[in-house]
Amino acid sequence: MKDNEVYESWRQEKCQIDVSQNFTDHVMNQVYQLEQSRKSSRFTIERVIELISFHPLVKMGLVAVGAVTGIVRLIIMINTILSNGVING
Amino acid sequence: MIEETGIIKAVLEGDTESFRLLVQRYQKPVIRMIANLINDRHICEDIAQEVFLSAYKKLHSFDPSRSNFSTWLFTIAKNKSINTMKKRQIPSVSTPPEKPDFSEPDDSLIKDELFVKLDQALMSLSSKHKRALILAEFENLSYEQIAQIEGIRIGTVKSRINRAKNRLRSALECIDGDI
């Protein structure tokens, strides 16, 4: 047997490999698990947004917080202007 | 055969099941490459699973204008194999299998002995020479693809393959004298 024939049949032998029948299923299971965990983390953020957008009490609460913040800022601003006016005047 | 770019696009658009086609298409070459690199049949499928999962996670970063999918996947497989070898402390130059005891050699025994010699020579190569030979000879990748996977120049790929082949050739020449 010539060297190159030996080498070629060895190479052919090294190229042959058996893969477990359920290898693809194992990989896909892991992929689906990953997708599931991605979806559940996305779900939490989406849930918060949904709660804010659609729940009337939460909506009212947010509007109230916004309104109070606005009034406080307005009072602070008026106060600042008036105190500057008093100092300058 | 469905085009790879179409499959990748489908996966990225949310069709997870399409990824199965990529796994089915590449499972054999990826497992074979890892098995030949780390010389441990038991863990190579575990590593290959990690390779495909990693490929799925990073699929959005795959750029078809820079390389083809197989080259990209083999690069992940190479890196995973190297990391596993480091973690599990598998030596890059592993211990060759025991030489079988042949009292009366016939043709098939001689062939077996030659195969063992070639296996020993392959395992005695440094990991970079072994990788170049495996990718070229067992996976039939082009010099350009191997250069991309290894991050080296084509000339270096050629010289690594030549050097590895010379080692295998000299292993055969060595046994020719014995037979």
CSV table of C-alpha atoms in Angstrom, one decimal:
chain,number,residue,atom,x,y,z
A,1,MET,CA,0.0,0.0,0.0
A,2,LYS,CA,1.4,3.4,-1.0
A,3,ASP,CA,1.8,6.2,1.5
A,4,ASN,CA,-0.7,8.5,-0.3
A,5,GLU,CA,-3.3,5.6,-0.4
A,6,VAL,CA,-2.8,5.0,3.3
A,7,TYR,CA,-3.1,8.7,4.0
A,8,GLU,CA,-6.2,9.1,1.9
A,9,SER,CA,-8.0,6.1,3.5
A,10,TRP,CA,-7.0,7.5,7.0
A,11,ARG,CA,-8.3,10.9,6.0
A,12,GLN,CA,-11.6,9.3,4.9
A,13,GLU,CA,-11.9,7.5,8.2
A,14,LYS,CA,-11.3,10.7,10.2
A,15,CYS,CA,-14.0,12.4,8.1
A,16,GLN,CA,-16.6,9.9,9.2
A,17,ILE,CA,-18.4,10.7,12.5
A,18,ASP,CA,-21.6,9.7,14.1
A,19,VAL,CA,-23.8,12.3,15.5
A,20,SER,CA,-26.4,11.5,18.2
A,21,GLN,CA,-29.9,11.3,16.7
A,22,ASN,CA,-31.3,13.8,19.2
A,23,PHE,CA,-28.4,16.4,18.9
A,24,THR,CA,-30.5,18.9,16.9
A,25,ASP,CA,-33.4,18.5,19.4
A,26,HIS,CA,-31.1,19.2,22.3
A,27,VAL,CA,-29.8,22.4,20.7
A,28,MET,CA,-33.3,23.5,19.8
A,29,ASN,CA,-34.5,22.9,23.4
A,30,GLN,CA,-31.7,25.2,24.6
A,31,VAL,CA,-32.6,27.8,22.0
A,32,TYR,CA,-36.2,27.7,23.0
A,33,GLN,CA,-35.3,28.0,26.7
A,34,LEU,CA,-33.2,31.0,25.9
A,35,GLU,CA,-36.0,32.6,23.9
A,36,GLN,CA,-38.4,31.9,26.8
A,37,SER,CA,-36.1,33.6,29.3
A,38,ARG,CA,-35.7,36.6,26.9
A,39,LYS,CA,-39.5,36.8,26.6
A,40,SER,CA,-40.1,36.6,30.3
A,41,SER,CA,-37.7,39.5,31.0
A,42,ARG,CA,-39.3,41.5,28.1
A,43,PHE,CA,-42.7,40.6,29.6
A,44,THR,CA,-41.8,42.4,32.9
A,45,ILE,CA,-41.1,45.7,31.2
A,46,GLU,CA,-44.1,45.3,28.9
A,47,ARG,CA,-46.3,44.6,31.9
A,48,VAL,CA,-45.2,47.8,33.6
A,49,ILE,CA,-45.9,49.9,30.5
A,50,GLU,CA,-49.2,48.1,30.0
A,51,LEU,CA,-50.2,48.8,33.7
A,52,ILE,CA,-49.4,52.5,33.3
A,53,SER,CA,-51.2,52.8,30.0
A,54,PHE,CA,-54.4,50.9,30.7
A,55,HIS,CA,-55.1,50.8,34.4
A,56,PRO,CA,-57.3,53.9,35.2
A,57,LEU,CA,-56.1,54.2,38.9
A,58,VAL,CA,-52.4,54.1,37.9
A,59,LYS,CA,-53.2,56.6,35.1
A,60,MET,CA,-54.9,59.0,37.6
A,61,GLY,CA,-52.1,58.6,40.1
A,62,LEU,CA,-49.5,59.5,37.4
A,63,VAL,CA,-51.5,62.5,36.3
A,64,ALA,CA,-51.8,63.6,40.0
A,65,VAL,CA,-48.0,63.2,40.6
A,66,GLY,CA,-47.4,65.2,37.4
A,67,ALA,CA,-49.8,67.9,38.4
A,68,VAL,CA,-48.3,68.3,41.9
A,69,THR,CA,-44.8,68.4,40.5
A,70,GLY,CA,-45.9,71.1,38.1
A,71,ILE,CA,-47.5,73.2,40.8
A,72,VAL,CA,-44.5,72.8,43.1
A,73,ARG,CA,-42.2,73.9,40.3
A,74,LEU,CA,-44.4,76.9,39.6
A,75,ILE,CA,-44.5,77.9,43.2
A,76,ILE,CA,-40.7,77.7,43.4
A,77,MET,CA,-40.3,79.7,40.2
A,78,ILE,CA,-42.7,82.5,41.4
A,79,ASN,CA,-41.0,82.5,44.8
A,80,THR,CA,-37.6,82.9,43.1
A,81,ILE,CA,-38.8,85.7,40.9
A,82,LEU,CA,-40.5,87.6,43.8
A,83,SER,CA,-37.5,87.3,46.1
A,84,ASN,CA,-35.2,88.5,43.3
A,85,GLY,CA,-37.6,91.4,42.7
A,86,VAL,CA,-37.6,92.3,46.4
A,87,ILE,CA,-33.8,92.2,46.5
A,88,ASN,CA,-33.4,94.3,43.3
A,89,GLY,CA,-36.2,96.7,44.2
B,1,MET,CA,-31.6,23.7,-0.6
B,2,ILE,CA,-32.7,26.9,1.1
B,3,GLU,CA,-30.2,29.7,1.0
B,4,GLU,CA,-28.4,30.4,4.3
B,5,THR,CA,-29.0,34.2,4.1
B,6,GLY,CA,-32.7,33.5,3.9
B,7,ILE,CA,-32.6,31.2,6.9
B,8,ILE,CA,-30.6,33.7,8.9
B,9,LYS,CA,-33.0,36.5,8.0
B,10,ALA,CA,-35.9,34.3,9.1
B,11,VAL,CA,-34.3,33.5,12.4
B,12,LEU,CA,-33.5,37.2,13.1
B,13,GLU,CA,-37.1,38.1,12.2
B,14,GLY,CA,-38.3,35.8,15.0
B,15,ASP,CA,-38.7,32.4,13.2
B,16,THR,CA,-36.7,30.5,15.8
B,17,GLU,CA,-37.6,27.1,14.3
B,18,SER,CA,-35.6,28.0,11.1
B,19,PHE,CA,-32.4,27.8,13.2
B,20,ARG,CA,-33.0,24.0,13.2
B,21,LEU,CA,-32.0,24.0,9.5
B,22,LEU,CA,-28.7,25.6,10.3
B,23,VAL,CA,-28.0,23.1,13.1
B,24,GLN,CA,-28.9,20.1,10.9
B,25,ARG,CA,-26.7,21.5,8.1
B,26,TYR,CA,-23.6,22.1,10.2
B,27,GLN,CA,-23.8,19.7,13.1
B,28,LYS,CA,-21.6,17.0,11.5
B,29,PRO,CA,-18.7,19.3,10.4
B,30,VAL,CA,-18.7,21.2,13.7
B,31,ILE,CA,-18.7,18.0,15.9
B,32,ARG,CA,-16.1,16.4,13.6
B,33,MET,CA,-13.8,19.4,13.9
B,34,ILE,CA,-14.1,19.6,17.7
B,35,ALA,CA,-13.7,15.8,18.0
B,36,ASN,CA,-10.5,15.9,16.0
B,37,LEU,CA,-9.2,18.9,17.8
B,38,ILE,CA,-9.7,17.9,21.4
B,39,ASN,CA,-9.6,14.1,20.8
B,40,ASP,CA,-12.4,13.4,23.3
B,41,ARG,CA,-15.5,12.0,21.7
B,42,HIS,CA,-17.5,12.2,25.0
B,43,ILE,CA,-17.4,16.0,25.4
B,44,CYS,CA,-17.3,17.1,21.8
B,45,GLU,CA,-21.2,17.1,21.4
B,46,ASP,CA,-21.5,19.2,24.6
B,47,ILE,CA,-19.1,21.7,23.1
B,48,ALA,CA,-20.9,21.7,19.8
B,49,GLN,CA,-24.2,22.4,21.6
B,50,GLU,CA,-22.5,25.5,23.2
B,51,VAL,CA,-21.2,26.5,19.8
B,52,PHE,CA,-24.7,26.5,18.2
B,53,LEU,CA,-26.3,28.2,21.2
B,54,SER,CA,-23.6,30.9,21.1
B,55,ALA,CA,-24.1,31.2,17.3
B,56,TYR,CA,-27.9,31.8,18.0
B,57,LYS,CA,-27.2,34.4,20.6
B,58,LYS,CA,-24.7,36.3,18.3
B,59,LEU,CA,-26.5,35.8,15.0
B,60,HIS,CA,-27.4,39.5,14.8
B,61,SER,CA,-23.7,40.3,14.7
B,62,PHE,CA,-23.0,37.9,11.7
B,63,ASP,CA,-22.0,40.0,8.7
B,64,PRO,CA,-22.3,38.1,5.4
B,65,SER,CA,-20.1,40.7,3.7
B,66,ARG,CA,-17.2,39.8,5.9
B,67,SER,CA,-17.3,36.0,5.8
B,68,ASN,CA,-19.6,33.2,5.0
B,69,PHE,CA,-21.7,31.5,7.7
B,70,SER,CA,-19.6,28.3,7.9
B,71,THR,CA,-16.4,30.3,8.4
B,72,TRP,CA,-18.1,32.3,11.2
B,73,LEU,CA,-19.4,29.2,12.8
B,74,PHE,CA,-16.0,27.4,12.6
B,75,THR,CA,-14.4,30.4,14.3
B,76,ILE,CA,-16.9,30.1,17.2
B,77,ALA,CA,-16.1,26.3,17.3
B,78,LYS,CA,-12.4,26.9,17.3
B,79,ASN,CA,-12.6,29.5,20.2
B,80,LYS,CA,-14.9,27.2,22.3
B,81,SER,CA,-12.5,24.2,21.7
B,82,ILE,CA,-9.5,26.3,22.8
B,83,ASN,CA,-11.4,27.5,25.9
B,84,THR,CA,-12.5,24.0,26.8
B,85,MET,CA,-9.0,22.7,26.5
B,86,LYS,CA,-7.8,25.5,28.8
B,87,LYS,CA,-10.6,25.0,31.3
B,88,ARG,CA,-10.3,21.2,31.5
B,89,GLN,CA,-6.6,21.3,31.1
B,90,ILE,CA,-6.5,19.1,28.0
B,91,PRO,CA,-3.0,19.4,26.6
B,92,SER,CA,-2.7,20.8,23.1
B,93,VAL,CA,-0.3,18.1,22.3
B,94,SER,CA,-2.1,15.0,23.7
B,95,THR,CA,-0.8,11.6,24.6
B,96,PRO,CA,-1.0,9.4,21.5
B,97,PRO,CA,-2.9,6.1,21.7
B,98,GLU,CA,-1.1,2.9,22.6
B,99,LYS,CA,0.5,1.2,19.7
B,100,PRO,CA,-1.3,-2.2,19.2
B,101,ASP,CA,0.6,-5.4,19.6
B,102,PHE,CA,0.9,-7.1,16.3
B,103,SER,CA,2.6,-10.5,16.4
B,104,GLU,CA,1.8,-11.6,12.8
B,105,PRO,CA,0.9,-8.7,10.7
B,106,ASP,CA,-1.4,-9.1,7.7
B,107,ASP,CA,-2.6,-6.4,5.4
B,108,SER,CA,-5.4,-5.0,7.7
B,109,LEU,CA,-3.1,-5.1,10.7
B,110,ILE,CA,-0.5,-3.2,8.8
B,111,LYS,CA,-3.1,-0.7,7.8
B,112,ASP,CA,-4.3,-0.4,11.4
B,113,GLU,CA,-0.7,0.2,12.5
B,114,LEU,CA,-0.2,2.9,9.9
B,115,PHE,CA,-3.5,4.6,11.0
B,116,VAL,CA,-2.3,4.5,14.6
B,117,LYS,CA,1.0,6.1,13.5
B,118,LEU,CA,-0.9,8.8,11.7
B,119,ASP,CA,-3.1,9.4,14.7
B,120,GLN,CA,0.0,9.7,16.9
B,121,ALA,CA,1.6,12.1,14.5
B,122,LEU,CA,-1.6,14.2,14.3
B,123,MET,CA,-1.8,14.4,18.1
B,124,SER,CA,1.8,15.3,18.5
B,125,LEU,CA,1.3,18.4,16.4
B,126,SER,CA,1.0,21.8,18.1
B,127,SER,CA,-2.6,23.0,18.3
B,128,LYS,CA,-2.2,25.7,15.6
B,129,HIS,CA,-0.7,23.2,13.1
B,130,LYS,CA,-3.3,20.6,14.0
B,131,ARG,CA,-6.1,23.1,13.5
B,132,ALA,CA,-4.8,24.1,10.1
B,133,LEU,CA,-4.5,20.5,9.0
B,134,ILE,CA,-8.0,19.5,10.3
B,135,LEU,CA,-9.7,22.5,8.7
B,136,ALA,CA,-8.0,21.9,5.4
B,137,GLU,CA,-8.0,18.1,5.1
B,138,PHE,CA,-11.1,17.0,7.1
B,139,GLU,CA,-13.3,20.0,6.6
B,140,ASN,CA,-12.1,20.9,3.1
B,141,LEU,CA,-12.0,24.6,3.8
B,142,SER,CA,-10.1,26.9,1.5
B,143,TYR,CA,-6.8,28.6,2.6
B,144,GLU,CA,-8.8,31.9,2.7
B,145,GLN,CA,-11.4,30.5,5.0
B,146,ILE,CA,-8.8,29.0,7.3
B,147,ALA,CA,-6.9,32.3,7.3
B,148,GLN,CA,-10.1,34.1,8.4
B,149,ILE,CA,-10.9,31.6,11.2
B,150,GLU,CA,-7.3,31.7,12.5
B,151,GLY,CA,-6.9,35.4,12.0
B,152,ILE,CA,-3.6,34.9,10.1
B,153,ARG,CA,-2.3,35.4,6.5
B,154,ILE,CA,-2.8,32.8,3.8
B,155,GLY,CA,0.9,32.3,3.5
B,156,THR,CA,1.0,31.3,7.2
B,157,VAL,CA,-1.9,28.9,6.6
B,158,LYS,CA,0.0,27.2,3.8
B,159,SER,CA,3.2,26.9,5.7
B,160,ARG,CA,1.3,25.4,8.8
B,161,ILE,CA,-0.4,22.8,6.6
B,162,ASN,CA,2.8,21.9,4.8
B,163,ARG,CA,4.6,21.5,8.1
B,164,ALA,CA,1.8,19.3,9.5
B,165,LYS,CA,1.7,17.2,6.4
B,166,ASN,CA,5.5,16.7,6.5
B,167,ARG,CA,5.1,15.4,10.1
B,168,LEU,CA,2.5,12.9,9.0
B,169,ARG,CA,4.6,11.9,6.0
B,170,SER,CA,7.7,11.3,8.1
B,171,ALA,CA,5.5,9.2,10.5
B,172,LEU,CA,4.6,7.0,7.5
B,173,GLU,CA,8.2,6.8,6.2
B,174,CYS,CA,9.3,5.8,9.7
B,175,ILE,CA,7.0,2.8,9.8
B,176,ASP,CA,7.8,1.9,6.1
B,177,GLY,CA,11.2,0.9,7.3
B,178,ASP,CA,9.7,-1.3,10.1
B,179,ILE,CA,7.3,-3.3,7.9
